[in-house]
Short mmCIF file of C-alpha atoms in Angstrom, two decimals:
data_model
loop_
_atom_site.label_atom_id
_atom_site.label_comp_id
_atom_site.label_asym_id
_atom_site.label_seq_id
_atom_site.Cartn_x
_atom_site.Cartn_y
_atom_site.Cartn_z
CA MET T 23 12.74 28.82 4.49
CA THR T 24 9.40 29.51 6.58
CA ARG T 25 8.17 26.83 8.54
CA GLN T 26 4.39 25.12 7.87
CA PRO T 27 1.78 25.75 9.89
CA ASP T 28 1.00 22.60 12.40
CA LEU T 29 -2.16 21.33 10.25
CA MET T 30 -3.19 18.78 12.99
CA THR T 31 -1.48 18.28 16.92
CA ASP T 32 -0.75 15.45 18.02
CA ALA T 33 -3.56 15.08 20.06
CA GLU T 34 -6.31 15.36 16.81
CA LEU T 35 -4.05 12.42 15.27
CA ASP T 36 -4.16 10.48 18.45
CA ALA T 37 -8.26 11.27 18.76
CA LEU T 38 -8.61 9.77 15.31
CA LEU T 39 -6.48 7.64 15.04
CA ALA T 40 -8.52 6.19 17.78
CA HIS T 41 -11.08 4.93 15.74
CA ALA T 42 -9.68 3.40 12.74
CA SER T 43 -10.64 -0.29 12.42
CA ALA T 44 -10.08 -2.88 14.52
CA PRO T 45 -8.89 -6.31 12.73
CA PRO T 46 -11.13 -9.23 13.87
CA LEU T 47 -9.24 -12.24 14.09
CA PRO T 48 -10.86 -14.59 11.26
CA LEU T 49 -13.26 -17.22 12.16
CA GLY T 50 -11.73 -20.84 12.74
CA ALA T 51 -8.54 -19.05 12.01
CA ARG T 52 -6.87 -21.24 15.07
CA GLU T 53 -8.30 -24.45 13.81
CA ARG T 54 -6.82 -23.99 10.65
CA LEU T 55 -3.67 -23.63 11.55
CA LEU T 56 -3.41 -26.29 13.42
CA ALA T 57 -4.93 -28.37 11.03
CA ARG T 58 -2.14 -27.35 8.65
CA MET T 59 0.32 -27.89 11.24
CA VAL T 60 -1.23 -31.28 12.17
CA ALA T 61 -1.39 -31.79 8.27
CA GLU T 62 2.96 -30.78 7.91
CA THR T 63 3.66 -33.59 10.99
CA GLU T 64 1.75 -36.34 9.77
CA PRO T 65 3.35 -38.05 6.26
CA ARG T 66 1.19 -37.94 3.38
CA ALA T 67 -0.65 -40.81 1.87
CA GLY T 68 0.53 -41.51 -1.73
CA ALA T 69 3.70 -38.73 -1.27
CA ALA T 70 5.97 -41.55 -2.84
CA ASN T 71 4.10 -41.88 -5.50
CA VAL T 72 4.67 -38.50 -6.51
CA VAL T 73 7.87 -37.12 -8.69
CA PRO T 74 9.01 -33.42 -7.84
CA LEU T 75 9.22 -31.36 -10.92
CA TRP T 76 12.29 -29.79 -8.89
CA GLN T 77 15.27 -32.48 -7.01
CA PRO T 78 17.31 -30.80 -4.74
CA ALA T 79 21.64 -31.99 -5.65
CA ARG T 80 22.27 -35.03 -4.67
CA SER T 81 25.99 -35.42 -2.07
CA PRO T 82 27.40 -37.65 -4.40
CA SER T 83 28.10 -41.77 -3.63
CA ARG T 84 31.35 -42.94 -3.44
CA ILE T 85 29.54 -45.97 -5.80
CA GLY T 86 29.73 -42.96 -8.36
CA TRP T 87 33.60 -43.37 -7.94
CA LEU T 88 34.38 -46.59 -7.72
CA ALA T 89 32.71 -46.87 -11.04
CA GLY T 90 34.66 -44.15 -12.36
CA LEU T 91 38.13 -45.89 -11.59
CA PRO T 92 37.60 -48.81 -14.45
CA LEU T 93 36.94 -46.06 -16.86
CA ALA T 94 40.05 -43.64 -15.84
CA ALA T 95 41.94 -47.26 -15.84
CA SER T 96 40.73 -47.84 -19.24
CA LEU T 97 41.71 -43.83 -20.60
CA ALA T 98 45.21 -44.37 -19.20
CA LEU T 99 45.91 -47.80 -20.55
CA GLY T 100 44.34 -46.69 -23.95
CA ILE T 101 47.06 -43.21 -23.96
CA TYR T 102 49.86 -45.48 -23.33
CA LEU T 103 49.24 -47.92 -25.60
CA GLY T 104 48.38 -45.15 -28.56
CA ASN T 105 51.90 -43.65 -27.07
CA ALA T 106 53.96 -46.72 -27.37
CA GLY T 107 52.49 -47.81 -31.08
CA GLY T 108 51.57 -51.05 -30.16
CA LEU T 109 48.80 -50.69 -31.40
CA ASP T 110 49.36 -49.37 -34.81
CA ALA T 111 49.04 -52.23 -36.65
CA TYR T 112 45.39 -52.85 -35.56
CA LEU T 113 44.17 -49.34 -36.57
CA PRO T 114 42.24 -49.48 -39.89
CA GLY T 115 44.44 -49.22 -43.14
CA THR T 116 42.77 -45.93 -44.71
CA ALA T 117 44.59 -44.75 -41.78
CA TYR T 118 47.27 -46.36 -41.14
CA GLU T 119 48.69 -45.85 -44.87
CA MET T 120 48.09 -42.12 -44.53
CA LEU T 121 50.52 -42.22 -41.52
CA ALA T 122 53.36 -44.74 -43.39
CA GLY T 123 53.30 -42.13 -46.66
CA ALA T 124 54.18 -39.02 -44.14
CA SER T 125 56.72 -41.56 -42.83
CA ALA T 126 57.81 -42.08 -46.42
CA GLU T 127 58.00 -38.57 -48.00
CA ASP T 128 59.68 -37.54 -44.90
CA ALA T 129 62.14 -40.01 -46.13
CA VAL T 130 62.33 -39.19 -49.66
CA SER T 131 62.32 -35.18 -49.73
CA GLY T 132 66.08 -35.93 -47.95
CA ILE T 133 67.52 -37.79 -50.72
CA GLU T 134 69.05 -35.02 -52.60
CA ASP T 135 71.29 -33.72 -49.24
CA ILE T 136 72.06 -37.77 -48.61
CA GLU T 137 73.50 -37.74 -52.19
CA GLY T 138 75.37 -34.13 -51.96
CA LEU T 139 77.11 -35.69 -48.59
CA SER T 140 77.16 -38.98 -50.21
CA GLU T 141 79.65 -37.48 -52.74
CA ASP T 142 81.27 -35.31 -49.94
CA ASP T 143 82.85 -39.00 -48.55
CA LEU T 144 83.98 -40.19 -51.68
CA SER T 145 85.97 -36.79 -52.41
CA MET Q 30 0.78 -38.28 16.59
CA ALA Q 31 -1.32 -35.24 17.68
CA THR Q 32 -4.30 -34.62 15.58
CA ALA Q 33 -5.51 -30.94 14.95
CA SER Q 34 -9.08 -32.19 17.47
CA HIS Q 35 -7.26 -32.69 19.72
CA LEU Q 36 -5.33 -29.72 19.91
CA ARG Q 37 -7.91 -27.66 20.35
CA SER Q 38 -8.16 -28.19 24.34
CA VAL Q 39 -5.53 -27.45 25.66
CA PRO Q 40 -3.92 -29.44 29.51
CA ALA Q 41 -3.99 -27.31 32.13
CA GLY Q 42 -0.96 -26.45 32.90
CA LEU Q 43 0.35 -25.00 29.34
CA ASP Q 44 -1.51 -21.79 29.65
CA GLN Q 45 0.97 -20.91 33.50
CA ALA Q 46 3.90 -22.23 31.10
CA THR Q 47 6.32 -19.45 29.93
CA ASP Q 48 7.11 -18.86 26.58
CA ALA Q 49 9.96 -20.11 27.13
CA ASP Q 50 9.73 -23.69 28.51
CA LEU Q 51 6.23 -24.19 25.78
CA LEU Q 52 9.10 -23.62 22.72
CA LEU Q 53 10.74 -26.37 24.21
CA HIS Q 54 7.94 -28.28 24.11
CA ALA Q 55 7.48 -27.95 20.75
CA GLN Q 56 10.68 -28.12 20.33
CA ALA Q 57 9.80 -31.48 21.36
CA ARG Q 58 6.93 -31.85 18.24
CA ASP Q 59 4.39 -31.23 21.50
CA GLY Q 60 1.40 -30.17 18.96
CA ASN Q 61 -0.37 -28.36 22.70
CA ALA Q 62 2.38 -26.88 23.93
CA PHE Q 63 2.72 -25.13 20.45
CA ALA Q 64 -1.48 -24.75 20.26
CA THR Q 65 -0.97 -22.75 23.38
CA LEU Q 66 1.77 -20.08 21.54
CA VAL Q 67 -1.20 -20.24 18.60
CA ASP Q 68 -3.49 -19.53 21.27
CA ARG Q 69 -1.06 -16.33 22.99
CA HIS Q 70 0.98 -14.57 20.21
CA PHE Q 71 -1.55 -15.18 17.07
CA PRO Q 72 -4.21 -13.09 17.33
CA VAL Q 73 -1.51 -9.98 18.16
CA VAL Q 74 0.89 -11.35 14.26
CA HIS Q 75 -2.24 -11.84 12.57
CA ARG Q 76 -3.13 -7.79 13.59
CA VAL Q 77 0.02 -6.77 12.93
CA VAL Q 78 -0.13 -8.08 8.55
CA TRP Q 79 -3.75 -7.57 8.35
CA ARG Q 80 -3.12 -4.17 9.03
CA MET Q 81 0.51 -4.08 7.07
CA MET Q 82 -1.28 -5.67 4.20
CA ASN Q 83 -4.16 -3.55 4.18
CA GLY Q 84 -6.69 -5.84 5.96
CA HIS Q 85 -6.66 -8.13 2.31
CA ALA Q 86 -7.49 -11.35 2.88
CA ASP Q 87 -4.48 -12.87 3.06
CA ALA Q 88 -3.59 -11.46 6.53
CA GLU Q 89 -4.53 -14.72 7.81
CA ASP Q 90 -2.98 -16.69 5.59
CA VAL Q 91 0.86 -14.72 6.37
CA ALA Q 92 0.07 -14.72 9.47
CA GLN Q 93 -0.26 -18.59 9.32
CA GLU Q 94 3.01 -18.73 7.48
CA ALA Q 95 5.25 -17.42 9.87
CA PHE Q 96 3.60 -19.77 12.60
CA LEU Q 97 4.02 -22.92 10.85
CA ARG Q 98 8.20 -22.14 10.28
CA LEU Q 99 7.99 -21.70 14.39
CA TRP Q 100 6.65 -25.90 13.86
CA ARG Q 101 8.89 -26.23 11.82
CA ASP Q 102 12.14 -25.50 13.37
CA PRO Q 103 11.01 -24.23 16.86
CA GLN Q 104 14.98 -23.98 17.38
CA GLN Q 105 15.38 -21.26 14.79
CA VAL Q 106 14.47 -18.86 18.21
CA ARG Q 107 17.15 -18.45 20.80
CA ASP Q 108 15.86 -16.53 23.47
CA GLY Q 109 12.06 -17.75 24.56
CA ALA Q 110 10.26 -14.47 25.87
CA ALA Q 111 11.08 -12.86 22.38
CA LEU Q 112 9.26 -14.84 20.71
CA ARG Q 113 6.15 -12.59 19.70
CA GLY Q 114 8.80 -10.42 18.11
CA TRP Q 115 10.76 -13.28 16.51
CA LEU Q 116 6.78 -14.04 15.14
CA ILE Q 117 6.39 -10.55 14.33
CA ARG Q 118 9.69 -10.00 12.44
CA VAL Q 119 9.27 -13.27 10.75
CA ALA Q 120 5.55 -12.02 10.05
CA SER Q 121 6.29 -8.54 8.90
CA ASN Q 122 9.11 -10.34 6.36
CA LEU Q 123 6.98 -12.17 4.65
CA VAL Q 124 4.72 -9.07 3.77
CA MET Q 125 7.72 -7.12 2.61
CA ASP Q 126 7.98 -9.99 -0.05
CA ARG Q 127 4.67 -10.12 -0.27
CA PHE Q 128 4.75 -6.49 -1.58
CA ARG Q 129 7.63 -7.11 -3.83
CA THR Q 130 7.17 -9.50 -5.49
CA LYS Q 131 3.12 -9.43 -6.04
CA PRO Q 132 2.01 -5.27 -5.08
CA MET Q 133 -1.54 -5.53 -3.20
CA GLN Q 134 -4.52 -4.40 -6.04
CA GLU Q 135 -7.17 -6.33 -4.12
CA LEU Q 136 -7.26 -3.73 -1.55
CA ASP Q 137 -10.49 -3.51 0.18
CA ASP Q 138 -13.07 -1.11 -0.94
CA ARG Q 139 -13.42 0.37 2.30
CA PHE Q 140 -10.00 1.58 2.68
CA GLU Q 141 -9.97 3.32 -0.75
CA VAL Q 142 -9.36 7.00 -0.24
CA ALA Q 143 -12.46 9.05 0.49
CA ASP Q 144 -12.73 12.13 -1.92
CA ASN Q 145 -13.97 15.00 -0.53
CA ARG Q 146 -13.74 17.60 -2.84
CA ASP Q 147 -16.83 17.96 -4.43
CA ASN Q 148 -19.09 18.17 -1.89
CA ALA Q 149 -16.94 19.01 1.59
CA GLU Q 150 -18.89 20.93 4.02
CA ASP Q 151 -21.13 17.39 3.59
CA ALA Q 152 -20.57 15.54 6.68
CA LEU Q 153 -18.85 12.20 7.06
CA ASP Q 154 -21.45 9.36 8.64
CA ARG Q 155 -18.91 7.32 10.79
CA THR Q 156 -18.51 4.65 8.59
CA ARG Q 157 -17.05 6.99 5.79
CA ALA Q 158 -14.61 9.36 8.15
CA VAL Q 159 -13.90 5.61 10.22
CA ALA Q 160 -12.99 4.84 5.92
CA THR Q 161 -11.10 7.71 5.46
CA ILE Q 162 -8.66 7.15 8.47
CA ASP Q 163 -8.34 3.37 7.65
CA ALA Q 164 -7.12 4.67 3.69
CA ALA Q 165 -4.37 7.23 5.18
CA VAL Q 166 -2.99 5.02 7.26
CA ALA Q 167 -2.48 2.38 4.14
CA SER Q 168 -0.78 4.52 2.29
CA LEU Q 169 2.15 4.92 4.17
CA PRO Q 170 4.76 3.23 3.30
CA GLU Q 171 5.67 -0.42 4.96
CA ARG Q 172 7.73 0.72 7.53
CA GLN Q 173 6.13 3.54 8.37
CA LYS Q 174 2.93 1.37 8.48
CA LEU Q 175 5.09 -1.26 10.83
CA ALA Q 176 6.37 1.55 12.85
CA LEU Q 177 2.92 3.10 13.40
CA THR Q 178 0.76 -0.08 14.47
CA LEU Q 179 3.71 -1.61 17.26
CA VAL Q 180 4.07 1.91 18.69
CA HIS Q 181 0.42 2.54 18.46
CA PHE Q 182 -1.79 0.29 17.72
CA GLU Q 183 -0.09 -2.42 19.94
CA HIS Q 184 1.67 -0.47 22.24
CA MET Q 185 4.27 -1.58 22.26
CA THR Q 186 7.64 0.48 24.01
CA ASN Q 187 9.68 2.50 21.16
CA THR Q 188 12.79 0.22 22.37
CA ALA Q 189 10.27 -2.89 21.52
CA ALA Q 190 9.58 -1.56 18.16
CA ALA Q 191 13.18 -1.04 17.29
CA THR Q 192 13.86 -4.56 18.40
CA ILE Q 193 11.45 -5.91 16.03
CA MET Q 194 12.41 -4.22 13.41
CA ASP Q 195 15.90 -4.59 13.62
CA VAL Q 196 16.55 -0.69 13.95
CA SER Q 197 17.43 1.73 16.38
CA VAL Q 198 15.56 3.42 18.32
CA ASP Q 199 16.08 6.76 16.40
CA ALA Q 200 15.40 5.28 13.77
CA LEU Q 201 12.23 3.91 14.77
CA GLU Q 202 11.49 7.37 15.72
CA SER Q 203 12.34 8.34 12.69
CA LEU Q 204 9.78 6.55 10.51
CA LEU Q 205 7.17 7.21 13.78
CA ALA Q 206 7.53 11.13 13.04
CA ARG Q 207 6.57 10.62 9.18
CA ALA Q 208 4.51 8.75 9.29
CA ARG Q 209 2.89 10.80 11.64
CA ARG Q 210 3.76 13.59 9.69
CA SER Q 211 2.29 12.07 6.64
CA LEU Q 212 -1.43 11.63 8.46
CA LYS Q 213 -1.63 14.96 9.45
CA GLU Q 214 -1.45 15.68 6.23
CA SER Q 215 -4.05 13.16 4.47
CA LEU Q 216 -6.00 14.24 6.56
CA ALA Q 217 -6.18 17.70 7.49
CA ALA Q 218 -8.20 18.25 5.01
CA ASN Q 219 -11.13 16.62 6.77
CA LYS Q 220 -10.44 17.40 10.30
CA THR Q 221 -13.00 19.48 11.15
CA MET Q 222 -15.68 17.13 10.10
CA LEU Q 223 -13.84 13.91 11.28
CA LEU Q 224 -13.63 15.46 14.46
CA ALA Q 225 -16.74 16.56 14.35
CA THR Q 226 -18.38 13.36 12.95
CA LEU Q 227 -16.46 10.65 14.99
CA ALA Q 228 -17.32 12.73 18.27
CA ALA Q 229 -20.73 12.76 17.95
CA GLU Q 230 -20.47 9.48 17.87
CA ARG Q 231 -19.67 8.83 21.74
CA THR Q 232 -22.57 11.46 23.03
#
């Protein structure tokens, strides 16, 4: 591997870099910065009337939990009563009949078996 | 409540205070202490940002943003003595973020690389010579440019620059070496004319 010849010495590069542009400080930059600082410090007039498009997520409040308690109790009561059958009489007629019909089919389907058992018992 | 006009006059005692003391006052929402910090450090922060952004007009806005972040929460700076480094680090990170989200497309015309292939024999005037040097610096990758800016243009030690850039001293020296090699390569073609033109200016 051949070494590339040195294109420029460090001293030459430093001499060139010494002529690079010096950034000018913009006129009034300090005042503009301090004005922005003051603007951030002071509450803005009418800021309360502005509704931001995005709002940070709020922490859940205790009132929210309290409002959920009667809803949860209502759901638990409904499940209990429905399971106990105490609400069947209040179901709409069609639904009640479907349920009753299903029970009747179960009963009818076992008649032949019952007759067979009866004959065995008589003999 | 402090106003911008009130902050224009800094009390005599504050300009003698250390950065750490001023930072403590700034934590107590002392606008005058913050204004003194601005006077001390805004020029260097602006220079670093200006070089990293190749003279883009947003350089002032980015430098301001670094100071506003300090004002919003001065307790972020744990070591008041390292405030300047903290400000430069925040500002340079803001520049990097801008480069990631929005490539610089509105570079100052002065920073366009001069094409001297057709008239390489012509003498460069000082303006073109400086523009060529600026363009070579502007074409460096961001981290190489930051390392060069801190060490060469802001005369910081390698250790201080490495701390600001959050790299080891060896890594910083590597960045510097690569930056200087790139500059040599890009400026070599015009080296004789650049040196002659700029030397003639001094005489």
